[in-house]
Short mmCIF file of C-alpha atoms and ligand atoms in Angstrom, two decimals:
data_model
loop_
_atom_site.label_atom_id
_atom_site.label_comp_id
_atom_site.label_asym_id
_atom_site.label_seq_id
_atom_site.Cartn_x
_atom_site.Cartn_y
_atom_site.Cartn_z
CA MET T 235 5.81 -26.10 3.20
CA GLN T 236 7.30 -29.52 3.95
CA THR T 237 9.94 -30.77 1.52
CA ARG T 238 11.16 -34.33 0.93
CA THR T 239 12.69 -36.65 -1.62
CA GLU T 240 11.35 -40.06 -2.59
CA VAL T 241 12.70 -42.98 -4.60
CA GLY T 242 10.16 -44.95 -6.61
CA PRO T 243 8.42 -45.38 -9.98
CA LEU T 244 6.18 -42.56 -11.21
CA GLU T 245 3.20 -44.79 -12.01
CA THR T 246 2.71 -45.93 -8.41
CA HIS T 247 3.46 -42.58 -6.74
CA VAL T 248 0.68 -41.07 -4.61
CA THR T 249 0.24 -37.32 -5.07
CA GLN T 250 -2.37 -34.72 -5.99
CA ALA T 251 -0.14 -33.22 -8.68
CA LEU T 252 2.63 -35.09 -10.46
CA VAL T 253 4.80 -32.62 -12.40
CA LEU T 254 6.44 -33.93 -15.56
CA GLY T 255 8.84 -31.87 -17.65
CA ILE T 256 8.66 -32.44 -21.41
CA PHE T 257 11.38 -31.26 -23.82
CA ASP T 258 10.52 -29.74 -27.17
CA ASN T 259 12.90 -32.04 -29.03
CA GLY T 260 10.91 -32.55 -32.20
CA ASP T 261 10.50 -36.33 -32.21
CA GLN T 262 7.82 -36.62 -29.49
CA SER T 263 9.37 -39.84 -28.26
CA LEU T 264 9.14 -40.79 -24.60
CA THR T 265 11.85 -42.78 -22.89
CA GLY T 266 12.72 -44.32 -19.52
CA PRO T 267 10.50 -43.64 -16.52
CA ILE T 268 8.15 -41.36 -18.48
CA ALA T 269 7.58 -44.04 -21.14
CA GLN T 270 6.80 -46.47 -18.32
CA LEU T 271 4.33 -44.01 -16.80
CA ASP T 272 2.75 -43.41 -20.19
CA ALA T 273 2.26 -47.15 -20.64
CA ALA T 274 0.30 -47.20 -17.36
CA LEU T 275 -1.78 -44.32 -18.75
CA GLY T 276 -2.58 -46.19 -21.95
CA GLY T 277 -0.38 -43.89 -24.04
CA GLN T 278 -2.24 -40.64 -23.27
CA ILE T 279 0.88 -38.49 -23.05
CA ARG T 280 2.17 -39.77 -26.34
CA ALA T 281 -1.18 -39.12 -27.98
CA ILE T 282 -1.24 -35.55 -26.72
CA LEU T 283 2.26 -34.94 -28.07
CA THR T 284 1.68 -36.51 -31.48
CA GLN T 285 -1.62 -34.64 -31.90
CA GLY T 286 0.32 -31.46 -31.20
CA ASP T 287 -2.01 -30.40 -28.38
CA PHE T 288 1.02 -29.77 -26.17
CA LYS T 289 4.10 -28.35 -27.84
CA ALA T 290 6.40 -28.36 -24.79
CA LYS T 291 7.27 -24.69 -25.25
CA ALA T 292 9.03 -23.35 -22.14
CA LYS T 293 6.51 -22.90 -19.28
CA GLU T 294 3.54 -24.23 -21.28
CA THR T 295 1.38 -26.33 -18.94
CA LEU T 296 -1.35 -28.93 -19.41
CA ALA T 297 -3.24 -30.87 -16.73
CA LEU T 298 -4.18 -34.53 -17.31
CA TYR T 299 -6.60 -36.54 -15.21
CA PRO T 300 -5.68 -40.24 -14.94
CA HIS T 301 -9.10 -41.34 -13.61
CA GLY T 302 -7.62 -43.99 -11.32
CA MET T 303 -5.30 -45.57 -13.90
CA ILE T 304 -2.48 -44.51 -11.57
CA PRO T 305 -2.67 -43.17 -7.99
CA ALA T 306 -1.67 -39.59 -8.95
CA LYS T 307 -4.79 -37.40 -8.97
CA ARG T 308 -3.44 -35.07 -11.68
CA ILE T 309 -0.49 -34.95 -14.01
CA LEU T 310 0.87 -31.53 -14.83
CA LEU T 311 2.83 -31.53 -18.06
CA VAL T 312 5.16 -28.57 -18.19
CA GLY T 313 7.14 -27.58 -21.27
CA LEU T 314 10.92 -27.33 -20.97
CA GLY T 315 11.51 -25.75 -24.37
CA LYS T 316 14.43 -26.70 -26.61
CA PRO T 317 17.16 -28.80 -24.96
CA SER T 318 19.80 -26.37 -26.30
CA ALA T 319 18.34 -23.49 -24.25
CA PHE T 320 17.85 -25.58 -21.08
CA THR T 321 19.59 -24.29 -17.91
CA THR T 322 18.97 -24.19 -14.18
CA GLU T 323 17.08 -20.95 -14.87
CA THR T 324 14.62 -22.99 -16.98
CA VAL T 325 14.22 -25.43 -14.10
CA ARG T 326 13.51 -22.63 -11.59
CA GLN T 327 10.99 -21.08 -13.94
CA ILE T 328 9.10 -24.25 -14.81
CA ALA T 329 9.08 -25.46 -11.19
CA ALA T 330 7.56 -22.11 -10.17
CA THR T 331 5.00 -22.27 -12.97
CA ALA T 332 4.04 -25.82 -12.04
CA ALA T 333 3.77 -25.02 -8.32
CA GLN T 334 1.56 -22.01 -9.02
CA ARG T 335 -0.63 -24.11 -11.32
CA ALA T 336 -0.88 -26.82 -8.64
CA ARG T 337 -2.00 -24.18 -6.15
CA GLU T 338 -4.60 -22.75 -8.55
CA LEU T 339 -6.00 -26.25 -9.01
CA GLY T 340 -6.23 -26.71 -5.26
CA ALA T 341 -3.64 -29.51 -5.03
CA GLU T 342 -2.62 -30.15 -1.43
CA ASP T 343 0.80 -31.44 -2.42
CA LEU T 344 2.98 -31.62 -5.50
CA SER T 345 5.67 -34.00 -6.68
CA ILE T 346 8.24 -33.12 -9.29
CA ALA T 347 9.61 -36.02 -11.35
CA ILE T 348 13.25 -34.98 -11.35
CA SER T 349 14.30 -37.54 -13.96
CA SER T 350 12.03 -35.73 -16.44
CA LEU T 351 14.15 -32.57 -15.99
CA GLU T 352 17.48 -34.12 -16.83
CA ASP T 353 19.30 -33.26 -20.01
CA GLY T 354 22.49 -35.15 -19.22
CA GLU T 355 24.47 -31.94 -18.65
CA LEU T 356 23.19 -30.46 -15.41
CA SER T 357 23.93 -32.47 -12.26
CA ALA T 358 21.00 -34.04 -10.43
CA GLU T 359 21.97 -31.92 -7.43
CA SER T 360 21.77 -28.63 -9.30
CA VAL T 361 18.46 -29.66 -10.91
CA ALA T 362 17.06 -30.55 -7.48
CA GLN T 363 18.27 -27.25 -6.04
CA ALA T 364 16.78 -25.25 -8.91
CA ALA T 365 13.48 -27.16 -8.78
CA SER T 366 12.99 -26.61 -5.05
CA GLU T 367 14.14 -22.99 -5.25
CA GLY T 368 11.75 -22.29 -8.11
CA ALA T 369 8.76 -24.05 -6.53
CA LEU T 370 9.19 -22.41 -3.12
CA LEU T 371 9.93 -18.93 -4.50
CA GLY T 372 7.12 -19.21 -7.05
CA LEU T 373 4.61 -19.83 -4.24
CA TYR T 374 5.85 -16.84 -2.20
CA ARG T 375 3.18 -14.31 -1.23
CA PHE T 376 3.22 -11.37 1.18
CA GLU T 377 -0.12 -11.39 2.91
CA GLU T 378 0.61 -10.90 6.60
CA GLN T 379 -1.36 -7.62 6.56
CA LYS T 380 -4.41 -9.01 4.81
CA THR T 381 -7.41 -9.81 6.98
CA GLN T 382 -9.64 -11.00 4.16
CA PHE T 383 -8.87 -13.94 1.94
CA GLU T 384 -11.81 -14.18 -0.47
CA GLY T 385 -11.19 -16.68 -3.22
CA ARG T 386 -7.69 -17.40 -2.04
CA ARG T 387 -6.27 -20.86 -2.70
CA ALA T 388 -4.19 -22.41 0.08
CA ASP T 389 -0.58 -23.35 -0.66
CA PRO T 390 0.25 -27.01 -1.26
CA LEU T 391 1.52 -28.42 2.05
CA GLN T 392 4.25 -30.64 0.68
CA LEU T 393 6.82 -30.68 -2.11
CA THR T 394 8.36 -34.02 -3.12
CA LEU T 395 11.28 -34.48 -5.48
CA LEU T 396 10.73 -37.90 -7.00
CA THR T 397 13.21 -40.19 -8.74
CA PRO T 398 13.06 -43.88 -9.67
CA ASP T 399 16.87 -44.06 -9.28
CA ALA T 400 18.02 -44.90 -5.72
CA ASP T 401 21.62 -43.90 -6.58
CA MET T 402 20.44 -40.36 -7.08
CA ARG T 403 18.90 -39.98 -3.62
CA ALA T 404 21.91 -38.37 -1.92
CA GLU T 405 22.27 -35.74 -4.64
CA LEU T 406 18.58 -34.92 -4.52
CA ASP T 407 18.67 -34.59 -0.74
CA GLU T 408 21.63 -32.20 -0.91
CA GLY T 409 20.13 -30.13 -3.75
CA LEU T 410 16.78 -29.95 -1.97
CA HIS T 411 18.46 -28.83 1.25
CA VAL T 412 20.41 -26.05 -0.47
CA GLY T 413 17.40 -24.99 -2.55
CA ALA T 414 15.09 -24.83 0.47
CA VAL T 415 17.59 -22.85 2.59
CA VAL T 416 18.23 -20.39 -0.24
CA ALA T 417 14.52 -19.97 -1.03
CA GLU T 418 13.57 -19.43 2.63
CA SER T 419 16.40 -16.91 3.05
CA THR T 420 15.29 -15.09 -0.11
CA SER T 421 11.71 -15.06 1.18
CA LEU T 422 12.93 -13.51 4.43
CA ALA T 423 14.58 -10.72 2.43
CA ARG T 424 11.38 -10.30 0.37
CA ASP T 425 9.30 -9.96 3.54
CA LEU T 426 11.57 -7.20 4.85
CA VAL T 427 11.31 -5.26 1.58
CA ASN T 428 7.55 -5.76 1.25
CA ARG T 429 6.85 -4.85 4.87
CA PRO T 430 6.04 -1.13 5.14
CA ALA T 431 8.31 1.34 6.89
CA ASN T 432 6.01 1.81 9.88
CA LEU T 433 6.54 -1.88 10.67
CA ALA T 434 9.98 -2.57 9.14
CA THR T 435 11.68 0.09 11.27
CA PRO T 436 15.38 0.17 12.14
CA ALA T 437 14.47 -1.61 15.41
CA HIS T 438 12.61 -4.29 13.41
CA LEU T 439 15.65 -4.96 11.22
CA VAL T 440 17.79 -5.28 14.35
CA GLU T 441 15.25 -7.62 15.94
CA THR T 442 15.16 -9.72 12.75
CA ALA T 443 18.97 -9.96 12.73
CA ARG T 444 18.88 -11.15 16.36
CA GLU T 445 16.29 -13.80 15.52
CA ILE T 446 18.33 -14.99 12.53
CA ALA T 447 21.39 -15.26 14.77
CA SER T 448 19.64 -17.19 17.53
CA SER T 449 18.05 -19.63 15.10
CA THR T 450 21.22 -20.30 13.09
CA GLY T 451 24.14 -19.91 15.50
CA LEU T 452 25.51 -16.73 13.93
CA ASP T 453 27.15 -14.22 16.26
CA CYS T 454 25.19 -10.99 16.44
CA ARG T 455 26.34 -7.67 17.80
CA ILE T 456 24.47 -4.39 17.53
CA LEU T 457 26.05 -0.98 17.66
CA ASP T 458 23.50 1.38 19.21
CA LYS T 459 23.48 5.12 18.59
CA PRO T 460 25.80 5.88 21.55
CA ASP T 461 28.33 3.32 20.20
CA ILE T 462 28.05 4.89 16.74
CA GLU T 463 28.67 8.32 18.27
CA ALA T 464 31.63 7.07 20.30
CA LEU T 465 33.19 5.50 17.19
CA GLY T 466 32.69 8.71 15.20
CA MET T 467 30.50 7.52 12.35
CA GLY T 468 29.56 11.08 11.49
CA LEU T 469 28.07 10.22 8.09
CA LEU T 470 25.66 7.61 9.44
CA LEU T 471 24.67 10.04 12.21
CA SER T 472 24.13 12.87 9.71
CA VAL T 473 21.57 10.80 7.79
CA ASN T 474 19.94 9.77 11.05
CA ALA T 475 19.74 13.36 12.33
CA GLY T 476 16.26 13.99 10.87
CA SER T 477 14.77 10.74 12.17
CA GLY T 478 12.97 9.93 15.40
CA ALA T 479 14.41 6.41 15.37
CA PRO T 480 18.05 6.01 16.45
CA ALA T 481 20.56 4.67 13.91
CA GLN T 482 21.96 1.22 14.59
CA MET T 483 24.55 -1.06 13.02
CA VAL T 484 23.87 -4.78 12.68
CA ILE T 485 26.91 -7.05 12.77
CA LEU T 486 26.32 -10.73 11.97
CA GLU T 487 29.31 -13.04 11.95
CA HIS T 488 29.71 -16.60 10.66
CA HIS T 489 32.82 -18.49 11.74
CA GLY T 490 33.26 -21.44 9.37
CA THR T 491 33.90 -24.80 10.99
CA ARG T 492 37.56 -25.26 10.01
CA ALA T 493 39.31 -23.32 12.74
CA ALA T 494 42.31 -21.69 11.12
CA ASP T 495 42.77 -19.11 8.42
CA LEU T 496 39.52 -19.07 6.53
CA PRO T 497 39.09 -16.23 4.03
CA THR T 498 37.19 -13.29 5.54
CA ILE T 499 34.50 -11.71 3.40
CA VAL T 500 32.51 -8.72 4.62
CA LEU T 501 29.09 -8.03 3.10
CA VAL T 502 27.64 -4.55 3.67
CA GLY T 503 23.98 -3.75 2.96
CA LYS T 504 22.28 -0.35 2.79
CA GLY T 505 19.53 -0.29 5.41
CA ILE T 506 17.49 2.86 4.81
CA THR T 507 14.08 1.73 6.12
CA PHE T 508 12.46 4.71 4.39
CA ASP T 509 14.00 7.31 2.10
CA THR T 510 12.07 10.60 1.92
CA GLY T 511 15.15 12.28 0.46
CA GLY T 512 15.50 14.46 3.57
CA ILE T 513 15.56 18.25 3.02
CA SER T 514 16.32 17.45 -0.65
CA LEU T 515 12.82 15.98 -0.58
CA LYS T 516 11.70 13.44 -3.15
CA SER T 517 8.54 14.13 -5.12
CA GLY T 518 5.40 12.39 -3.90
CA ALA T 519 4.58 10.11 -6.81
CA GLY T 520 5.72 6.59 -6.07
CA MET T 521 7.46 7.52 -2.85
CA GLU T 522 5.91 4.52 -1.08
CA ARG T 523 8.42 2.46 -3.01
CA MET T 524 11.14 3.86 -0.76
CA LYS T 525 10.07 1.39 1.94
CA GLY T 526 12.32 -0.95 -0.02
CA ASP T 527 15.43 1.18 0.39
CA MET T 528 16.74 -1.40 2.84
CA GLY T 529 16.88 -4.02 0.06
CA GLY T 530 20.66 -4.23 0.40
CA ALA T 531 20.45 -4.86 4.15
CA ALA T 532 17.71 -7.44 3.54
CA ALA T 533 19.95 -9.24 1.04
CA VAL T 534 22.81 -9.31 3.55
CA LEU T 535 20.56 -10.63 6.36
CA GLY T 536 19.13 -13.31 4.08
CA ALA T 537 22.55 -14.31 2.76
CA MET T 538 24.00 -14.55 6.28
CA ARG T 539 21.16 -16.84 7.32
CA ALA T 540 21.89 -19.14 4.37
CA VAL T 541 25.67 -19.05 4.92
CA ALA T 542 25.14 -20.22 8.51
CA LEU T 543 22.63 -22.96 7.67
CA LEU T 544 24.80 -24.24 4.82
CA LYS T 545 27.84 -24.19 7.14
CA LEU T 546 30.09 -22.65 4.50
CA PRO T 547 33.83 -23.00 5.26
CA LEU T 548 34.42 -19.24 5.28
CA HIS T 549 34.53 -16.38 7.75
CA VAL T 550 31.68 -14.13 6.62
CA VAL T 551 30.66 -10.87 8.27
CA GLY T 552 27.38 -9.12 7.46
CA LEU T 553 27.11 -5.41 8.23
CA ALA T 554 23.91 -3.42 7.94
CA PRO T 555 23.75 0.25 8.92
CA VAL T 556 20.08 1.00 9.57
CA THR T 557 18.26 4.32 9.77
CA GLU T 558 15.42 6.24 8.18
CA ASN T 559 16.17 9.22 5.94
CA MET T 560 13.57 11.72 7.22
CA LEU T 561 13.39 15.49 7.45
CA ASP T 562 13.25 17.53 10.61
CA ALA T 563 14.48 20.74 12.18
CA ARG T 564 17.56 18.86 13.39
CA GLY T 565 18.17 17.25 10.02
CA THR T 566 21.22 17.67 7.80
CA LYS T 567 21.01 20.56 5.32
CA PRO T 568 22.47 20.75 1.82
CA GLY T 569 25.93 22.28 2.12
CA ASP T 570 26.59 20.86 5.60
CA ILE T 571 30.07 19.45 6.03
CA ILE T 572 30.37 16.23 8.05
CA ARG T 573 33.41 14.36 9.36
CA SER T 574 33.40 10.65 8.45
CA LEU T 575 34.71 7.72 10.52
CA LYS T 576 37.70 7.63 8.17
CA GLY T 577 38.47 11.28 8.94
CA LEU T 578 37.64 12.59 5.48
CA THR T 579 35.23 15.53 5.49
CA VAL T 580 32.14 15.32 3.28
CA GLU T 581 30.11 18.16 1.83
CA VAL T 582 26.49 16.95 1.68
CA ILE T 583 25.27 18.58 -1.52
CA ASN T 584 22.11 16.49 -1.64
CA THR T 585 20.53 14.84 1.39
CA ASP T 586 18.86 12.36 -0.96
CA ALA T 587 22.27 10.84 -1.74
CA GLU T 588 22.14 9.29 1.75
CA GLY T 589 22.90 5.67 0.95
CA ARG T 590 26.52 6.36 0.10
CA LEU T 591 26.89 8.27 3.36
CA ILE T 592 25.83 5.41 5.62
CA LEU T 593 27.79 2.92 3.49
CA ALA T 594 30.96 5.02 3.53
CA ASP T 595 31.29 4.79 7.33
CA SER T 596 30.36 1.09 7.17
CA LEU T 597 33.06 0.34 4.57
CA THR T 598 35.63 2.02 6.79
CA TYR T 599 34.34 0.04 9.77
CA ALA T 600 34.63 -3.20 7.73
CA GLY T 601 38.41 -2.76 7.97
CA GLU T 602 38.13 -3.90 11.63
CA PHE T 603 37.70 -7.47 10.38
CA SER T 604 40.93 -7.51 8.27
CA PRO T 605 38.89 -8.71 5.32
CA ASP T 606 40.11 -10.44 2.16
CA ALA T 607 37.18 -8.89 0.31
CA ILE T 608 34.41 -6.38 0.94
CA ILE T 609 31.20 -6.26 -1.10
CA ASP T 610 28.49 -3.70 -0.55
CA ILE T 611 24.98 -3.95 -1.96
CA ALA T 612 22.63 -1.00 -2.11
CA THR T 613 19.56 0.53 -3.74
CA LEU T 614 21.79 3.50 -4.49
CA THR T 615 20.85 5.37 -7.65
CA GLY T 616 17.85 5.88 -9.90
CA SER T 617 20.41 6.07 -12.73
CA ARG T 618 21.02 2.33 -12.32
CA ILE T 619 17.49 1.79 -13.63
CA ILE T 620 18.16 4.06 -16.63
CA ALA T 621 21.49 2.38 -17.41
CA LEU T 622 20.61 -1.31 -17.11
CA GLY T 623 16.85 -1.73 -16.73
CA ASP T 624 15.39 -4.89 -15.21
CA HIS T 625 17.97 -7.52 -15.98
CA ALA T 626 21.31 -6.68 -14.36
CA ALA T 627 22.66 -4.95 -11.29
CA ALA T 628 25.59 -2.54 -11.77
CA VAL T 629 28.96 -3.49 -10.28
CA MET T 630 32.09 -1.40 -9.82
CA GLY T 631 35.46 -2.15 -8.26
CA ASP T 632 37.93 -5.04 -8.16
CA ASP T 633 38.04 -7.05 -11.41
CA ALA T 634 38.61 -10.48 -9.87
CA LEU T 635 35.78 -9.96 -7.40
CA ILE T 636 33.51 -8.73 -10.20
CA GLU T 637 34.33 -11.92 -12.11
CA ARG T 638 33.18 -14.03 -9.12
CA LEU T 639 29.93 -12.09 -9.04
CA ARG T 640 29.42 -12.43 -12.79
CA THR T 641 29.78 -16.21 -12.56
CA ALA T 642 27.37 -16.42 -9.63
CA GLY T 643 25.00 -14.06 -11.43
CA ASP T 644 24.95 -16.19 -14.57
CA VAL T 645 24.16 -19.31 -12.51
CA THR T 646 21.43 -17.72 -10.37
CA GLY T 647 19.90 -15.36 -12.92
CA GLU T 648 20.69 -12.43 -10.57
CA ARG T 649 23.06 -10.97 -13.11
CA VAL T 650 25.53 -8.12 -12.74
CA TRP T 651 27.28 -5.89 -15.27
CA PRO T 652 30.39 -3.71 -14.73
CA LEU T 653 30.73 0.07 -14.94
CA PRO T 654 34.12 1.87 -14.88
CA LEU T 655 35.65 3.67 -11.90
CA PHE T 656 38.30 5.68 -13.73
CA GLU T 657 40.26 8.26 -11.72
CA ALA T 658 38.45 11.01 -13.65
CA TYR T 659 35.15 9.93 -12.08
CA LYS T 660 36.69 9.98 -8.61
CA GLU T 661 37.96 13.52 -9.21
CA GLU T 662 34.41 14.66 -9.89
CA VAL T 663 33.37 13.94 -6.31
CA GLU T 664 36.08 16.18 -4.86
CA SER T 665 34.65 19.22 -3.08
CA ASP T 666 35.76 22.86 -3.18
CA VAL T 667 35.24 23.27 0.56
CA ALA T 668 35.67 19.76 1.99
CA ASP T 669 37.59 16.62 0.99
CA VAL T 670 34.73 15.07 -0.97
CA LYS T 671 31.10 15.80 -1.85
CA ASN T 672 28.28 13.30 -2.02
CA VAL T 673 27.23 13.85 -5.64
CA GLY T 674 28.91 14.14 -9.03
CA GLY T 675 27.22 15.24 -12.22
CA ARG T 676 23.78 14.00 -13.32
CA ALA T 677 25.15 12.02 -16.25
CA GLY T 678 26.75 8.81 -15.07
CA GLY T 679 25.07 9.03 -11.68
CA THR T 680 25.53 5.37 -10.79
CA ILE T 681 29.29 5.64 -11.23
CA PHE T 682 29.53 8.61 -8.87
CA GLY T 683 27.97 6.49 -6.14
CA GLY T 684 30.78 3.99 -6.62
CA ALA T 685 33.41 6.70 -7.00
CA PHE T 686 32.36 8.27 -3.70
CA LEU T 687 32.37 4.93 -1.86
CA SER T 688 35.82 4.04 -3.21
CA LYS T 689 37.30 6.84 -1.08
CA PHE T 690 36.25 5.06 2.12
CA VAL T 691 37.35 1.49 1.38
CA PRO T 692 40.26 0.33 3.58
CA ASP T 693 43.57 0.42 1.65
CA ASP T 694 44.50 -2.65 -0.39
CA VAL T 695 41.29 -4.57 0.25
CA PRO T 696 39.54 -5.87 -2.90
CA TRP T 697 36.08 -4.29 -2.95
CA VAL T 698 33.00 -4.28 -5.16
CA HIS T 699 29.95 -2.05 -5.00
CA ILE T 700 26.67 -3.54 -6.27
CA ASP T 701 23.92 -1.06 -7.15
CA ILE T 702 20.53 -2.82 -7.12
CA ALA T 703 18.26 0.25 -7.21
CA GLY T 704 14.93 -0.75 -8.75
CA LEU T 705 15.71 -4.47 -8.63
CA GLU T 706 14.65 -4.84 -4.98
CA SER T 707 11.07 -5.07 -6.15
CA SER T 708 9.12 -5.23 -9.37
CA GLU T 709 5.75 -4.02 -10.57
CA LYS T 710 5.59 -7.02 -12.88
CA ALA T 711 5.31 -10.64 -11.79
CA LYS T 712 8.20 -12.86 -12.92
CA PRO T 713 8.06 -16.66 -13.07
CA TYR T 714 9.47 -17.22 -9.59
CA ALA T 715 8.98 -13.74 -8.15
CA PRO T 716 5.43 -12.48 -7.88
CA LYS T 717 4.85 -8.71 -8.03
CA GLY T 718 6.65 -6.90 -5.20
CA ALA T 719 9.93 -7.69 -3.48
CA SER T 720 12.48 -9.90 -5.27
CA GLY T 721 15.01 -10.70 -2.55
CA PHE T 722 17.68 -9.79 -5.12
CA GLY T 723 21.19 -10.43 -3.83
CA VAL T 724 20.58 -13.37 -1.51
CA ARG T 725 20.99 -16.04 -4.17
CA LEU T 726 23.81 -14.09 -5.82
CA PHE T 727 25.82 -13.89 -2.59
CA VAL T 728 25.18 -17.48 -1.55
CA GLU T 729 26.24 -18.82 -4.95
CA MET T 730 29.38 -16.66 -4.98
CA LEU T 731 30.32 -17.80 -1.48
CA ARG T 732 29.62 -21.49 -2.18
CA ARG T 733 32.08 -21.24 -5.11
CA TRP T 734 34.64 -19.18 -3.22
CA GLU T 735 37.46 -21.76 -3.30
CA ASP T 736 37.01 -22.56 -7.02
N1 BES N 1082 17.15 5.23 -2.63
C1 BES N 1082 17.47 6.09 -3.71
C2 BES N 1082 17.71 5.38 -5.04
C3 BES N 1082 16.57 4.58 -5.60
C4 BES N 1082 15.83 5.09 -6.66
C5 BES N 1082 16.28 3.31 -5.16
C6 BES N 1082 14.81 4.36 -7.22
C7 BES N 1082 15.24 2.56 -5.71
C8 BES N 1082 14.51 3.08 -6.74
C9 BES N 1082 18.72 6.88 -3.37
O1 BES N 1082 18.93 7.16 -2.03
C10 BES N 1082 18.62 8.20 -4.07
O2 BES N 1082 17.76 8.95 -3.72
N2 BES N 1082 19.52 8.45 -5.01
C11 BES N 1082 19.55 9.68 -5.73
C12 BES N 1082 20.99 10.11 -5.82
C13 BES N 1082 21.17 11.51 -6.35
C14 BES N 1082 20.60 12.51 -5.38
C15 BES N 1082 22.63 11.76 -6.57
C16 BES N 1082 18.97 9.44 -7.12
O3 BES N 1082 19.18 8.38 -7.69
O4 BES N 1082 18.26 10.31 -7.59
MN1 MN N 1083 17.95 8.93 -1.41
ZN1 ZN N 1084 18.08 5.87 -0.71
#
């Protein structure tokens, strides 16, 4: 979809769907540009509000047909709810709702009147970002494998952010740029998670990383299986042992524009393109969902794309170890003891606890970049779903780094919540026959993932582990994420990195 900003009055604007936000502020008064528009409409909006036909509850919509009184073919009123509860999350949600409604109605373009979304507290830039993010993400669909499109409505071709205030133009342009980059990068991550494992293979993830690099100017290096063997990443190789597709490691690197001494942040994403569980086989019901077990890698790829396009003044490295977790005569068996890149030996109690194995070697490898911070993101444990449900990822590790993620999470709606990593938890992953084992007890399972990983983090580097299991996709549609992949992590990372120097 094309995106643009425009300066001009609402009542002369040409569009097939003019989106107007209306606050539920009790007095039904209209002011400024909306009052001017309403005058051109002979007071229709005011009449609808005073009659109580539209209550402006959050996400409530109503279509009006101006019959030539103004050039806009339709007006979509969309409720903003109470001003006290209004945030950028509201803007994303209502923009998505309006864009979906415009599509259902067959509108070929839509224009959002940004001045109608201002409450005097949010900056015009952040409103513009949220509106474009919400509209673009709300229209996302995964349909590359469909050959039949009965009854399908085409997407609107153009999104315009409209303001009557010329002074606001620069802020709208910037917000729209950031919002579009972030939404497209999130959509890329969604595609990778939605795409099935016969298509989204390790080689496909590598190819996608190469394409991202060549279209954005990121550096891209790939460690192939022989490189991984030569380095001694025994844990990654042990997970790969049962697969017909060789393990690979994606390395994307963004060198910020200011030459000297930028902070170095390494992002590491779990890239299991399909998780059968290995010899510790998963049960059949719902196993197709394990095509999304590369949701962490997808988030890192998407975030790296955005970091490059937004030219952030940071040195950011994205690592993604990629392999399937299959089962085969050559596969790893429960009880096998494997030597890690770090040198620690690992007793593999359960081959289904594979994510922490491939991440452990990757965290050690991250030390090569002398990082100021390392953050890994992974669909690691079913227990994450039990502990926190649908509305927060689990985080463990460095307090200051967790605080950065909490701030970014509150702004983006991709929220995180901390779990402890007390020494006692770390002791539970010590093995009788090797240095460590890859599982702890059943209770507190998410923490044992973090406790295991902590053993492989380079000394004195602040690190956080983000467990997003279950959040990579959803069976329920959300306002700006239809059923299926969410792209969780892209917006969280980009927001955290944009605020890094705060
Ligand atoms: N990929 C799974 C975790 C997962 C579960 C992701 C549900 C998305 C939705 C992970 O590799 C796994 O199998 N974890 C095991 C760990 C256990 C064996 C210690 C789990 O959670 O059961
Ligand atoms: Mn598993
Ligand atoms: Zn897994």
